[in-house]
Short mmCIF file of N, CA and C in Angstrom, two decimals:
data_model
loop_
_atom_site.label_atom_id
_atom_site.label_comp_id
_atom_site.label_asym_id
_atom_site.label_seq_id
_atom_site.Cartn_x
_atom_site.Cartn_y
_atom_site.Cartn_z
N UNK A 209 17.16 -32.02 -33.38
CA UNK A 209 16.26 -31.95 -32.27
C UNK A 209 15.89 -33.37 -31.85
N UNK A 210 15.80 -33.51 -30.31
CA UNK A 210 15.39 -35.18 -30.04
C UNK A 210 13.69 -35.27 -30.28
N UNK A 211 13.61 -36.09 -30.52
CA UNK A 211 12.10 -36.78 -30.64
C UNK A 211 12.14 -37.86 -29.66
N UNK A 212 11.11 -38.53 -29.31
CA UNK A 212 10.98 -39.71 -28.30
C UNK A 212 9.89 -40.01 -28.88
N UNK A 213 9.42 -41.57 -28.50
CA UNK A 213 7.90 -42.11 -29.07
C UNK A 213 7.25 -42.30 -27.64
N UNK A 214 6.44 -41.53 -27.88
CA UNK A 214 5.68 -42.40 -26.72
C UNK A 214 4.08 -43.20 -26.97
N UNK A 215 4.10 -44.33 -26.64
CA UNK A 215 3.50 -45.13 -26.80
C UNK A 215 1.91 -44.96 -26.07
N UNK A 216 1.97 -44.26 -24.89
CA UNK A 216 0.44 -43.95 -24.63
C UNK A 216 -0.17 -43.00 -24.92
N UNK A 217 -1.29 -43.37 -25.81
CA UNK A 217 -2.43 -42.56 -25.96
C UNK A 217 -2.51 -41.98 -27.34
N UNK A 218 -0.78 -42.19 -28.11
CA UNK A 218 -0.42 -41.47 -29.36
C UNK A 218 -0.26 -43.02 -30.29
N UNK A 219 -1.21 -42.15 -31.72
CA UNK A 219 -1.35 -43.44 -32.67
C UNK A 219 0.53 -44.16 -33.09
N UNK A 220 0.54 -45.20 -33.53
CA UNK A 220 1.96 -45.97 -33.64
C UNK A 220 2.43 -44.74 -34.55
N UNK A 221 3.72 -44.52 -34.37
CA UNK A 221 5.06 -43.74 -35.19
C UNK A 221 5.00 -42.27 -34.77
N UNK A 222 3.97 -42.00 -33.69
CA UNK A 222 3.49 -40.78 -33.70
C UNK A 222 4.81 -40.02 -32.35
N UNK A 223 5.42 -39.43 -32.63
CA UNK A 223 6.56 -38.65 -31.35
C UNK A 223 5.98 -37.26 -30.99
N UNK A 224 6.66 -36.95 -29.93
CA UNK A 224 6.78 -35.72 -29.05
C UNK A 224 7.85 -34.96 -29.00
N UNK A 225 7.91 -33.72 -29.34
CA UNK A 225 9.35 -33.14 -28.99
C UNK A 225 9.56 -32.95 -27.67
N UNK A 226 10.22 -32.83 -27.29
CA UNK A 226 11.35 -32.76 -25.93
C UNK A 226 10.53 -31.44 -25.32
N UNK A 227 10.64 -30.59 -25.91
CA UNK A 227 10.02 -29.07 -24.91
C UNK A 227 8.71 -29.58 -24.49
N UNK A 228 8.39 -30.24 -25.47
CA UNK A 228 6.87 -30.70 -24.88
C UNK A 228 6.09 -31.38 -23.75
N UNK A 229 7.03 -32.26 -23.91
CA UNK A 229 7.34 -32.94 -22.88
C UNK A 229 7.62 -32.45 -21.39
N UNK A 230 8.10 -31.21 -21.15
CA UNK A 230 8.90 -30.72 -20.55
C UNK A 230 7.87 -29.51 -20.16
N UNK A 231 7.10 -29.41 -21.05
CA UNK A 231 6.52 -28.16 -20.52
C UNK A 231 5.14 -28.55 -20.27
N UNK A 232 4.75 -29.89 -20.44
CA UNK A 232 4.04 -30.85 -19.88
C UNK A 232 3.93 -31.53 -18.18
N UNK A 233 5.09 -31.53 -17.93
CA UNK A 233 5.56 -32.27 -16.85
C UNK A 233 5.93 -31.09 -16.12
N UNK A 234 5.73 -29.81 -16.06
CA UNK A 234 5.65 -28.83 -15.68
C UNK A 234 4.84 -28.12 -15.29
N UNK A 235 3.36 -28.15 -16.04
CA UNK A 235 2.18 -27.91 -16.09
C UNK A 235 1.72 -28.77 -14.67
N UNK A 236 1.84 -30.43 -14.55
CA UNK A 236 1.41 -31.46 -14.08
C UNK A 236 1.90 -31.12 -12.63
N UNK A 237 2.94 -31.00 -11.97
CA UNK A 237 3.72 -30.23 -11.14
C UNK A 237 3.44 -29.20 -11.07
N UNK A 238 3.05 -27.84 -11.60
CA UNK A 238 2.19 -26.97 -10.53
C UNK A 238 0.39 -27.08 -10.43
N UNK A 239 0.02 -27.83 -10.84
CA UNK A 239 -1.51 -28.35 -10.80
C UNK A 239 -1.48 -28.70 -9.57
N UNK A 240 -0.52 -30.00 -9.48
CA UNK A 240 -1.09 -30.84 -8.43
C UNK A 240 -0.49 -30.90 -7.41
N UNK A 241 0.32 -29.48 -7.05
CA UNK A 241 1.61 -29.30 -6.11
C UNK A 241 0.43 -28.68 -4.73
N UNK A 242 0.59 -28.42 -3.33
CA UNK A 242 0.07 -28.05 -2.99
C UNK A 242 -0.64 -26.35 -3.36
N UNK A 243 -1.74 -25.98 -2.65
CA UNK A 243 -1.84 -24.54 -2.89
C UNK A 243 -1.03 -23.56 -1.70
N UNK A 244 -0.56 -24.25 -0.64
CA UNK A 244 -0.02 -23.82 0.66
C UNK A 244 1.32 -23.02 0.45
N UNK A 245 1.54 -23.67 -0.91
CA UNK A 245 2.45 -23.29 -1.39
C UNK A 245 2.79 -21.76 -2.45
N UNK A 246 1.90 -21.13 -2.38
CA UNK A 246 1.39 -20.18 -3.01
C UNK A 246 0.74 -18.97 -1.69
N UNK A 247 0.44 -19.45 -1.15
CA UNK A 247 -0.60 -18.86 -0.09
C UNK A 247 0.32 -17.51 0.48
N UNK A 248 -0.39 -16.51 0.84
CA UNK A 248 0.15 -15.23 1.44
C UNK A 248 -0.30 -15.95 3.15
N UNK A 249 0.48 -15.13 3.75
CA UNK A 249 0.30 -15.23 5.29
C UNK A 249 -1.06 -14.34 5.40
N UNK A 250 -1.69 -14.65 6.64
CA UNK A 250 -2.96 -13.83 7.26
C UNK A 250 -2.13 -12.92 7.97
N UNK A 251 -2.66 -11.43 7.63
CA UNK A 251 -2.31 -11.20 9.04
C UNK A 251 -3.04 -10.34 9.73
N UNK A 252 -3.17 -10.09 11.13
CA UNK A 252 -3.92 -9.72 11.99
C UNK A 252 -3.50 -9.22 12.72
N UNK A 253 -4.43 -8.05 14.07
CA UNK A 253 -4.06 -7.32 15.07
C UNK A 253 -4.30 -5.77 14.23
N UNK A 254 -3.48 -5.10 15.01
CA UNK A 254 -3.47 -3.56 14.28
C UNK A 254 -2.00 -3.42 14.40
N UNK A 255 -2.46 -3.06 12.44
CA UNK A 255 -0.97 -2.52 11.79
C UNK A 255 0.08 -1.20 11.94
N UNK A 256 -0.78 -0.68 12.38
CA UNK A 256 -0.77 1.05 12.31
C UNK A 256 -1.12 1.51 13.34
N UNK A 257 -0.42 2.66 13.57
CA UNK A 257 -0.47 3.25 14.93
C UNK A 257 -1.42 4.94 14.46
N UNK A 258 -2.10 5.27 15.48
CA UNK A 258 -2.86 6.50 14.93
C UNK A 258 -2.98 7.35 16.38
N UNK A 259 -3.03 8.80 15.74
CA UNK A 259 -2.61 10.01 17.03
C UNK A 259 -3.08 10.96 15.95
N UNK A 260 -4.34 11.79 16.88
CA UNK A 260 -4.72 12.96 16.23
C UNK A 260 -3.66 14.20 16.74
N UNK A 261 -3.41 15.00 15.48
CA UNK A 261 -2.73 16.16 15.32
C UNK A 261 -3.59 17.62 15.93
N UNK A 262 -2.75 18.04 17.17
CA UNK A 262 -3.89 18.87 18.10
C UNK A 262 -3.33 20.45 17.77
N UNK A 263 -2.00 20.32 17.11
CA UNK A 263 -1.48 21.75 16.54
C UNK A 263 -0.43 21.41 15.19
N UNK A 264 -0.32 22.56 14.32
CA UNK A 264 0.92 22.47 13.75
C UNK A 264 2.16 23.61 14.29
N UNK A 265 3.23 22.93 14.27
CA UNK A 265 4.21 24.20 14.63
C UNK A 265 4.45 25.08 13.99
N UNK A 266 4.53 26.06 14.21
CA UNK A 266 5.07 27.52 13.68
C UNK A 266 6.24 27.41 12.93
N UNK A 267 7.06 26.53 12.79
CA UNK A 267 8.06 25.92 11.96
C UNK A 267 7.74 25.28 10.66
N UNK A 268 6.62 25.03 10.34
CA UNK A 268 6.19 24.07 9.37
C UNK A 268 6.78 22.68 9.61
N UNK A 269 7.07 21.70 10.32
CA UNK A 269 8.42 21.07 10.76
C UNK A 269 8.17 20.35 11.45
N UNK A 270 7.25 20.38 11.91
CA UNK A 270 6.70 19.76 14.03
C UNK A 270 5.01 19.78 14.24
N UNK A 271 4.89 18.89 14.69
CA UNK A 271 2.88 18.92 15.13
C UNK A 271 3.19 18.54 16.59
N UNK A 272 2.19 18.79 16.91
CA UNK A 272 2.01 18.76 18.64
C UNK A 272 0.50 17.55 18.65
N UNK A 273 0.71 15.95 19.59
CA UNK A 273 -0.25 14.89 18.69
C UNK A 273 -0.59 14.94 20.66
N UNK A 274 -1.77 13.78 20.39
CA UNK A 274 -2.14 13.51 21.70
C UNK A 274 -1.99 12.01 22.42
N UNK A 275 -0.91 11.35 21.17
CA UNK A 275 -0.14 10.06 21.74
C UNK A 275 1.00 10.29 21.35
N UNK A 276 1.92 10.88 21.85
CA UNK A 276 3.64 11.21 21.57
C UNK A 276 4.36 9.74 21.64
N UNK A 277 3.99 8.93 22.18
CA UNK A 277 4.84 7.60 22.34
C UNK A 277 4.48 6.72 21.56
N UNK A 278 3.77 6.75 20.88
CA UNK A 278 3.59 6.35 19.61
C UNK A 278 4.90 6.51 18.85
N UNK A 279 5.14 7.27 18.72
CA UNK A 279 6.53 7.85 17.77
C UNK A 279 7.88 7.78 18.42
N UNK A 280 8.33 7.77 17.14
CA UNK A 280 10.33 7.23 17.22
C UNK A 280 10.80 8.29 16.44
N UNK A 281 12.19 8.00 16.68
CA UNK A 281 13.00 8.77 15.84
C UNK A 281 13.02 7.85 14.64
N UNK A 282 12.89 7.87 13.41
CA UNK A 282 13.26 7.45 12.31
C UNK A 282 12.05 6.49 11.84
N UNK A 283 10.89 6.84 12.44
CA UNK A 283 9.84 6.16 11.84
C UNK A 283 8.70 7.06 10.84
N UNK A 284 8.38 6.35 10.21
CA UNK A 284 7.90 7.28 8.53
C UNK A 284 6.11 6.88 9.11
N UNK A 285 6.10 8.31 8.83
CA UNK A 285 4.59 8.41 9.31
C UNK A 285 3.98 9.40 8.11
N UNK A 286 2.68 9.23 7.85
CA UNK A 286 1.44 9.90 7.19
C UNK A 286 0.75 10.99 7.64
N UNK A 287 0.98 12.15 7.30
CA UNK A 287 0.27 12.98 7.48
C UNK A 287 -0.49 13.54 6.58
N UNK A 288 -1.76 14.04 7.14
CA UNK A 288 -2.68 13.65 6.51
C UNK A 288 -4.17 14.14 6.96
N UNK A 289 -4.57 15.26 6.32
CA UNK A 289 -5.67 16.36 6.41
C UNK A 289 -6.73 15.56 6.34
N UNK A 290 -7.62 15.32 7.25
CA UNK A 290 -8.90 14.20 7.01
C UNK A 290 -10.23 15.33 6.86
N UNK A 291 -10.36 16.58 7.62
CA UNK A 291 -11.51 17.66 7.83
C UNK A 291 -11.50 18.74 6.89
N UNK A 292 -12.24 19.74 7.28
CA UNK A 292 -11.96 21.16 6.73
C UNK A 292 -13.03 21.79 5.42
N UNK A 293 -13.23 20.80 4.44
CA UNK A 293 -14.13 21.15 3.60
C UNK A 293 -15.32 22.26 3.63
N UNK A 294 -15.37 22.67 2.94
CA UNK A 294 -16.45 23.73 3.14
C UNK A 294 -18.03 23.16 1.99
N UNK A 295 -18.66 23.15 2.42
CA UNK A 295 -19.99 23.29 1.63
C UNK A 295 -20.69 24.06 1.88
N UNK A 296 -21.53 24.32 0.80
CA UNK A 296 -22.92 25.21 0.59
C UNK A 296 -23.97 24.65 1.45
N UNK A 297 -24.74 25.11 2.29
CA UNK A 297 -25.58 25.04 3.30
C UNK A 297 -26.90 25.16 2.65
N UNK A 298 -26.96 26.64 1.76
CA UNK A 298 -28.29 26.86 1.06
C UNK A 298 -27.72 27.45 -0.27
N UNK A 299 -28.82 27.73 -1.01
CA UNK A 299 -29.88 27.31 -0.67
C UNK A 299 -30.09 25.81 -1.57
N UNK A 300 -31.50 25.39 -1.47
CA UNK A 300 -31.38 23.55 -1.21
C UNK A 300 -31.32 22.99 -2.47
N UNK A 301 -30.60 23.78 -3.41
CA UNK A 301 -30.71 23.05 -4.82
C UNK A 301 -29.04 23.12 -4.64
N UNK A 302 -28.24 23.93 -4.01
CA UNK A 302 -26.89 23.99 -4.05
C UNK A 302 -26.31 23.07 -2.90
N UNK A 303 -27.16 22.44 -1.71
CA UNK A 303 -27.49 22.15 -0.82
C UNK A 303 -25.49 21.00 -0.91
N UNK A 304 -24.37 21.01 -0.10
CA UNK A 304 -24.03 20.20 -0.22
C UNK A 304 -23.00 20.07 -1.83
N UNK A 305 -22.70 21.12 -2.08
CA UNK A 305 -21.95 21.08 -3.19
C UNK A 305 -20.14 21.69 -2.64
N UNK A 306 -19.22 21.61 -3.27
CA UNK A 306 -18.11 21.86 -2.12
C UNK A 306 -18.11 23.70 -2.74
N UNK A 307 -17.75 24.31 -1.72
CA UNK A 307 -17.40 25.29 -1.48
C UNK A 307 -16.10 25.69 -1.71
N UNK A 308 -15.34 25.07 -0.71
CA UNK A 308 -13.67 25.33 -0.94
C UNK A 308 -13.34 24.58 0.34
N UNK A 309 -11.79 23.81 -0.64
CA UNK A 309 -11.48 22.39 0.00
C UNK A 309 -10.86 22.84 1.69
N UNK A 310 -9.79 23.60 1.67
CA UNK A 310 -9.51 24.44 3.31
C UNK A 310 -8.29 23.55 3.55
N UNK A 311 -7.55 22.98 2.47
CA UNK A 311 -6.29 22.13 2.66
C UNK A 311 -7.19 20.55 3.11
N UNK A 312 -8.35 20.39 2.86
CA UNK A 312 -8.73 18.81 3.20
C UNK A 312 -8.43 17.88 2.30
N UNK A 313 -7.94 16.65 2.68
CA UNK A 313 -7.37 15.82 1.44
C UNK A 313 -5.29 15.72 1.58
N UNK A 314 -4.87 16.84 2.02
CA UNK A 314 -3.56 17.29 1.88
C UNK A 314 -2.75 16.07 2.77
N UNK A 315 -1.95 15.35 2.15
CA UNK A 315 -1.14 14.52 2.78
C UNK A 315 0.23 14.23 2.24
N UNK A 316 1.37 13.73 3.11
CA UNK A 316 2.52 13.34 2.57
C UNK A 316 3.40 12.47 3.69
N UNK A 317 3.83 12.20 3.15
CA UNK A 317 5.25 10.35 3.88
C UNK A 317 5.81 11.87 4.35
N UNK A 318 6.44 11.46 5.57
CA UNK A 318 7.82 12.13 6.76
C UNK A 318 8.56 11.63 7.18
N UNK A 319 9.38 11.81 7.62
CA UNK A 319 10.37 11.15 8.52
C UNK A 319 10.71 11.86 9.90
N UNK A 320 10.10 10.91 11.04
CA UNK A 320 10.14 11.18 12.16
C UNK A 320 11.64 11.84 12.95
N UNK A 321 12.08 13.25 13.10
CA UNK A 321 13.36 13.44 13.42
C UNK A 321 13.54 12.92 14.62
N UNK A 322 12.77 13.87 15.77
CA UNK A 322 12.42 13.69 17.22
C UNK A 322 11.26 13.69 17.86
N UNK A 323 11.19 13.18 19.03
CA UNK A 323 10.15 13.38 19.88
C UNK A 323 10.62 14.04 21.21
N UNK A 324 9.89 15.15 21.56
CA UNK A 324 9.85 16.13 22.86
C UNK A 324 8.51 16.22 23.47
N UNK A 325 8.19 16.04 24.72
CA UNK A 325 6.75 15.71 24.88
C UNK A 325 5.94 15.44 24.39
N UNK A 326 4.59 16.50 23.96
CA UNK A 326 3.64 15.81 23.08
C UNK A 326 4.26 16.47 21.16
N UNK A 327 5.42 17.13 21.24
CA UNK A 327 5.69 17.44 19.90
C UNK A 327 6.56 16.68 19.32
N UNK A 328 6.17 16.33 17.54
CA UNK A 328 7.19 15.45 17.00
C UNK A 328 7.38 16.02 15.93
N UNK A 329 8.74 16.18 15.60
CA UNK A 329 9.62 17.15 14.90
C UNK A 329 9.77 15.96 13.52
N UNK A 330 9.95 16.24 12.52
CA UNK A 330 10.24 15.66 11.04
C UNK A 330 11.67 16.57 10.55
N UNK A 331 12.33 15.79 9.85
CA UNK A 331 13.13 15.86 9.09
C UNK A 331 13.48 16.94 7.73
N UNK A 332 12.22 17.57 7.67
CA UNK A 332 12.08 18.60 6.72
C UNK A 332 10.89 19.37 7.06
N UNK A 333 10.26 20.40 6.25
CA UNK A 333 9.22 21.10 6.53
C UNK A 333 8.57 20.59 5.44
N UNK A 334 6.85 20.83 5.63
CA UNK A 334 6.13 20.05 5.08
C UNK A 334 5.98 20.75 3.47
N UNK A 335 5.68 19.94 2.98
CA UNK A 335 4.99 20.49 0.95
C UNK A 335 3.87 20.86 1.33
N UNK A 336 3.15 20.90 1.95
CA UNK A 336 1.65 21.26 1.91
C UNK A 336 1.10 21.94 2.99
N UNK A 337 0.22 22.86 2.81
CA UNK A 337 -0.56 23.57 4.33
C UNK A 337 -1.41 22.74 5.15
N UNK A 338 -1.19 22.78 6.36
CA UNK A 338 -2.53 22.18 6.95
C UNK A 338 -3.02 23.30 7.97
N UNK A 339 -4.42 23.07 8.53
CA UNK A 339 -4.84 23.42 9.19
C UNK A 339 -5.59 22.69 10.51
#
C-alpha cells in the first residue's frame, strides 16, 4: 500500500494512506463546489389540467366532462371521486360520524382512448364505481 508524508499539520514520520487522502480531497470538492449545482429547478404556472365529470357512461368506459379539450388521445388522466359521503345528521352525539362512503375517495390512472364532444372514452372500463 502507498503511504506519502505529509508535512503539514502531522507530527515528523507521521504518513497518510492514499484513500485518505482521496477521500479527503473529495469531501473538500463537494463542500466548497457550488450549491447551484445540486439545486432542483422552480417550477411554476399550472401543472394540471382539471374538468368536472357531469356523467358516467353506461359503458363503464367514458364520462361526459365540461372541458372536453382539455383531453387527448393518449393522455393519462385521474379519476377520481372527490363527494358522496354520507354522515349522521342526528342525533348530536353521533353528529358527523360517516355513515357510508357512496364510492367517495374511489380513484384510478386511465388512459385517454378518444375524445367526441363533451365525452372522453378510456382504454378500458373502470375498477371502481362512481357516482
Amino acid at each position: 500500500m502507498l503511504r506519502y508524508k505529509i508535512k503539514f499539520g502531522l507530527k515528523s514520520g507521521a504518513t497518510i494512506k492514499m484513500h485518505t487522502l482521496v477521500y479527503l480531497c473529495l469531501l473538500l470538492v463537494l463542500f466548497f463546489s457550488p450549491s447551484s449545482l445540486f439545486a432542483q429547478s422552480e417550477i411554476s404556472g399550472i401543472i394540471n389540467d382539471y374538468s368536472a365529470v357531469e356523467s358516467i357512461g353506461i359503458d363503464d368506459q367514458s364520462v361526459t366532462v365540461s372541458n372536453p379539450e382539455l383531453f387527448q388521445a393518449g393522455d393519462t388522466v385521474l379519476l377520481i371521486q372527490m363527494k358522496g359521503m354520507g354522515i349522521l345528521t342526528s342525533p348530536p352525539a353521533d353528529y358527523g360520524k360517516q355513515q357510508d362512503l357512496n364510492n367517495a375517495g374511489n380513484y384510478e390512472f386511465l388512459l385517454v382512448d378518444d375524445v367526441t364532444g363533451n365525452t372522453v372514452s378510456f382504454t378500458r372500463e373502470f375498477l371502481k364505481q362512481y357516482n
